[in-house]
């Protein structure tokens, strides 16, 4: 799908010679990968705030460590013995969620969360590569 979006944005004559990122910026679009990450963060917000019909403990585990600075809703990064576990939704999204500021994760509604996340991403580009979701200390445990 990303290839299709790349080709389609090149069809606009005045944008043809720009990089993909600049074309997206000029058209006020985001990449499909960023859109996917945004959707995952929205789902995480819904899980953590009880807006989904799933018990929180079945998907995420909150980190009870209060000694470090965090956003107030820090998720526990679990240890797994296989590299396949890195593709499990809660593992992929936990590190990204933990990096969000408190004013975003403590939003009162889904729409407020979306708006604050979008504003935050204007100045702070999201981490998009899948291996960046898991910190190096945990990534070594997967090998």
CSV table of C-alpha atoms in Angstrom, one decimal:
chain,number,residue,atom,x,y,z
A,1,UNK,CA,0.0,0.0,0.0
A,2,UNK,CA,2.8,2.4,0.8
A,3,UNK,CA,4.2,1.9,-2.7
A,4,UNK,CA,0.8,2.9,-4.2
A,5,UNK,CA,0.8,6.0,-2.1
A,6,UNK,CA,4.3,6.9,-3.2
A,7,UNK,CA,3.4,6.5,-6.8
A,8,UNK,CA,0.1,8.3,-6.5
A,9,UNK,CA,1.8,11.4,-4.9
A,10,UNK,CA,4.3,11.4,-7.7
A,11,UNK,CA,1.5,11.9,-10.3
A,12,UNK,CA,1.1,15.5,-9.2
A,13,UNK,CA,3.4,17.4,-11.6
A,14,UNK,CA,4.5,20.1,-9.2
A,15,UNK,CA,5.4,17.6,-6.5
A,16,UNK,CA,7.1,15.0,-8.8
A,17,UNK,CA,10.7,16.0,-8.0
A,18,UNK,CA,10.2,16.2,-4.2
A,19,UNK,CA,11.1,13.4,-1.8
A,20,UNK,CA,8.2,11.2,-0.5
A,21,UNK,CA,8.3,12.8,2.9
A,22,UNK,CA,8.1,16.3,1.4
A,23,UNK,CA,5.2,15.3,-0.9
A,24,UNK,CA,3.3,14.0,2.1
A,25,UNK,CA,4.0,17.2,4.0
A,26,UNK,CA,2.8,19.4,1.2
A,27,UNK,CA,-0.3,17.3,0.8
A,28,UNK,CA,-0.9,17.3,4.6
A,29,UNK,CA,-0.8,13.5,4.6
A,30,UNK,CA,0.9,11.0,6.8
A,31,UNK,CA,2.6,7.8,5.7
A,32,UNK,CA,0.6,4.5,6.0
A,33,UNK,CA,3.1,3.2,8.5
A,34,UNK,CA,2.5,6.3,10.7
A,35,UNK,CA,-1.2,5.9,10.3
A,36,UNK,CA,-0.9,2.3,11.5
A,37,UNK,CA,1.1,3.3,14.5
A,38,UNK,CA,-1.5,6.0,15.3
A,39,UNK,CA,-4.3,3.5,15.1
A,40,UNK,CA,-2.4,1.2,17.5
A,41,UNK,CA,-1.8,4.0,20.0
A,42,UNK,CA,-5.5,4.9,19.8
A,43,UNK,CA,-6.4,1.2,20.5
A,44,UNK,CA,-4.0,1.2,23.4
A,45,UNK,CA,-5.7,4.3,24.8
A,46,UNK,CA,-9.1,2.6,24.5
A,47,UNK,CA,-7.8,-0.5,26.3
A,48,UNK,CA,-6.2,1.4,29.1
A,49,UNK,CA,-9.4,3.5,29.7
A,50,UNK,CA,-11.8,0.6,29.5
A,51,UNK,CA,-13.4,1.6,26.2
A,52,UNK,CA,-13.0,-1.8,24.7
A,53,UNK,CA,-14.9,-4.9,25.9
A,54,UNK,CA,-11.6,-6.6,26.9
A,55,UNK,CA,-10.1,-7.0,30.4
A,56,UNK,CA,-7.0,-4.8,30.6
A,57,UNK,CA,-4.9,-7.6,32.2
A,58,UNK,CA,-5.5,-9.8,29.2
A,59,UNK,CA,-3.7,-7.4,26.9
A,60,UNK,CA,-1.5,-5.0,28.9
A,61,UNK,CA,0.2,-4.9,32.3
A,62,UNK,CA,0.9,-1.6,33.9
A,63,UNK,CA,4.3,-0.9,35.3
A,64,UNK,CA,4.1,-0.2,39.0
A,65,UNK,CA,7.5,1.3,39.3
A,66,UNK,CA,7.0,4.8,40.6
A,67,UNK,CA,10.7,5.6,41.1
A,68,UNK,CA,11.2,6.7,37.5
A,69,UNK,CA,9.7,9.6,35.7
A,70,UNK,CA,7.0,8.5,33.3
A,71,UNK,CA,3.7,9.5,31.8
A,72,UNK,CA,1.6,8.1,34.6
A,73,UNK,CA,0.3,5.1,32.6
A,74,UNK,CA,3.5,3.3,31.9
A,75,UNK,CA,3.2,-0.2,30.5
A,76,UNK,CA,5.4,-3.1,31.6
A,77,UNK,CA,7.7,-4.3,28.9
A,78,UNK,CA,7.5,-8.1,29.1
A,79,UNK,CA,10.4,-10.5,28.5
A,80,UNK,CA,9.9,-13.3,26.0
A,81,UNK,CA,12.2,-16.1,24.8
A,82,UNK,CA,11.3,-16.0,21.1
A,83,UNK,CA,11.7,-13.3,18.5
A,84,UNK,CA,8.1,-13.9,17.3
A,85,UNK,CA,6.9,-12.3,20.5
A,86,UNK,CA,8.2,-9.0,19.3
A,87,UNK,CA,5.3,-8.9,16.8
A,88,UNK,CA,2.7,-9.3,19.5
A,89,UNK,CA,0.7,-6.1,19.7
A,90,UNK,CA,1.3,-5.2,23.4
A,91,UNK,CA,5.0,-5.7,23.0
A,92,UNK,CA,5.3,-3.6,19.8
A,93,UNK,CA,3.3,-0.7,21.2
A,94,UNK,CA,4.4,-0.6,24.9
A,95,UNK,CA,7.8,1.2,24.4
A,96,UNK,CA,6.2,3.8,22.1
A,97,UNK,CA,3.3,4.4,24.5
A,98,UNK,CA,5.8,4.8,27.4
A,99,UNK,CA,7.5,7.6,25.5
A,100,UNK,CA,4.4,9.7,25.1
A,101,UNK,CA,4.0,12.7,27.4
A,102,UNK,CA,1.6,12.6,30.3
A,103,UNK,CA,-0.8,15.2,28.8
A,104,UNK,CA,-1.4,12.9,25.9
A,105,UNK,CA,-2.0,9.6,27.7
A,106,UNK,CA,-4.1,11.3,30.4
A,107,UNK,CA,-6.6,12.7,27.8
A,108,UNK,CA,-10.2,12.4,28.8
A,109,UNK,CA,-11.6,11.3,25.5
A,110,UNK,CA,-10.4,9.5,22.4
A,111,UNK,CA,-10.8,12.6,20.3
A,112,UNK,CA,-8.7,14.6,22.7
A,113,UNK,CA,-6.1,11.9,22.7
A,114,UNK,CA,-6.0,11.9,18.8
A,115,UNK,CA,-5.7,15.7,18.7
A,116,UNK,CA,-3.0,15.9,21.3
A,117,UNK,CA,-1.1,13.0,19.6
A,118,UNK,CA,-1.3,14.7,16.2
A,119,UNK,CA,0.0,18.0,17.6
A,120,UNK,CA,2.8,16.2,19.4
A,121,UNK,CA,3.9,14.5,16.2
A,122,UNK,CA,4.2,17.8,14.4
A,123,UNK,CA,7.3,18.6,16.4
A,124,UNK,CA,8.3,15.0,17.5
A,125,UNK,CA,8.4,12.5,14.7
A,126,UNK,CA,7.1,9.1,15.7
A,127,UNK,CA,9.4,6.0,15.8
A,128,UNK,CA,8.2,4.0,12.9
A,129,UNK,CA,10.6,1.1,12.4
A,130,UNK,CA,9.2,-2.0,14.2
A,131,UNK,CA,12.5,-2.9,15.9
A,132,UNK,CA,12.5,0.6,17.5
A,133,UNK,CA,9.4,-0.3,19.5
A,134,UNK,CA,11.5,-2.5,21.8
A,135,UNK,CA,14.4,-1.0,23.7
A,136,UNK,CA,17.9,-2.5,23.1
A,137,UNK,CA,17.9,-4.1,26.6
A,138,UNK,CA,14.9,-6.1,25.7
A,139,UNK,CA,15.8,-6.8,22.1
A,140,UNK,CA,18.8,-8.8,23.3
A,141,UNK,CA,16.4,-11.1,25.1
A,142,UNK,CA,14.7,-12.0,21.8
A,143,UNK,CA,17.8,-13.4,20.1
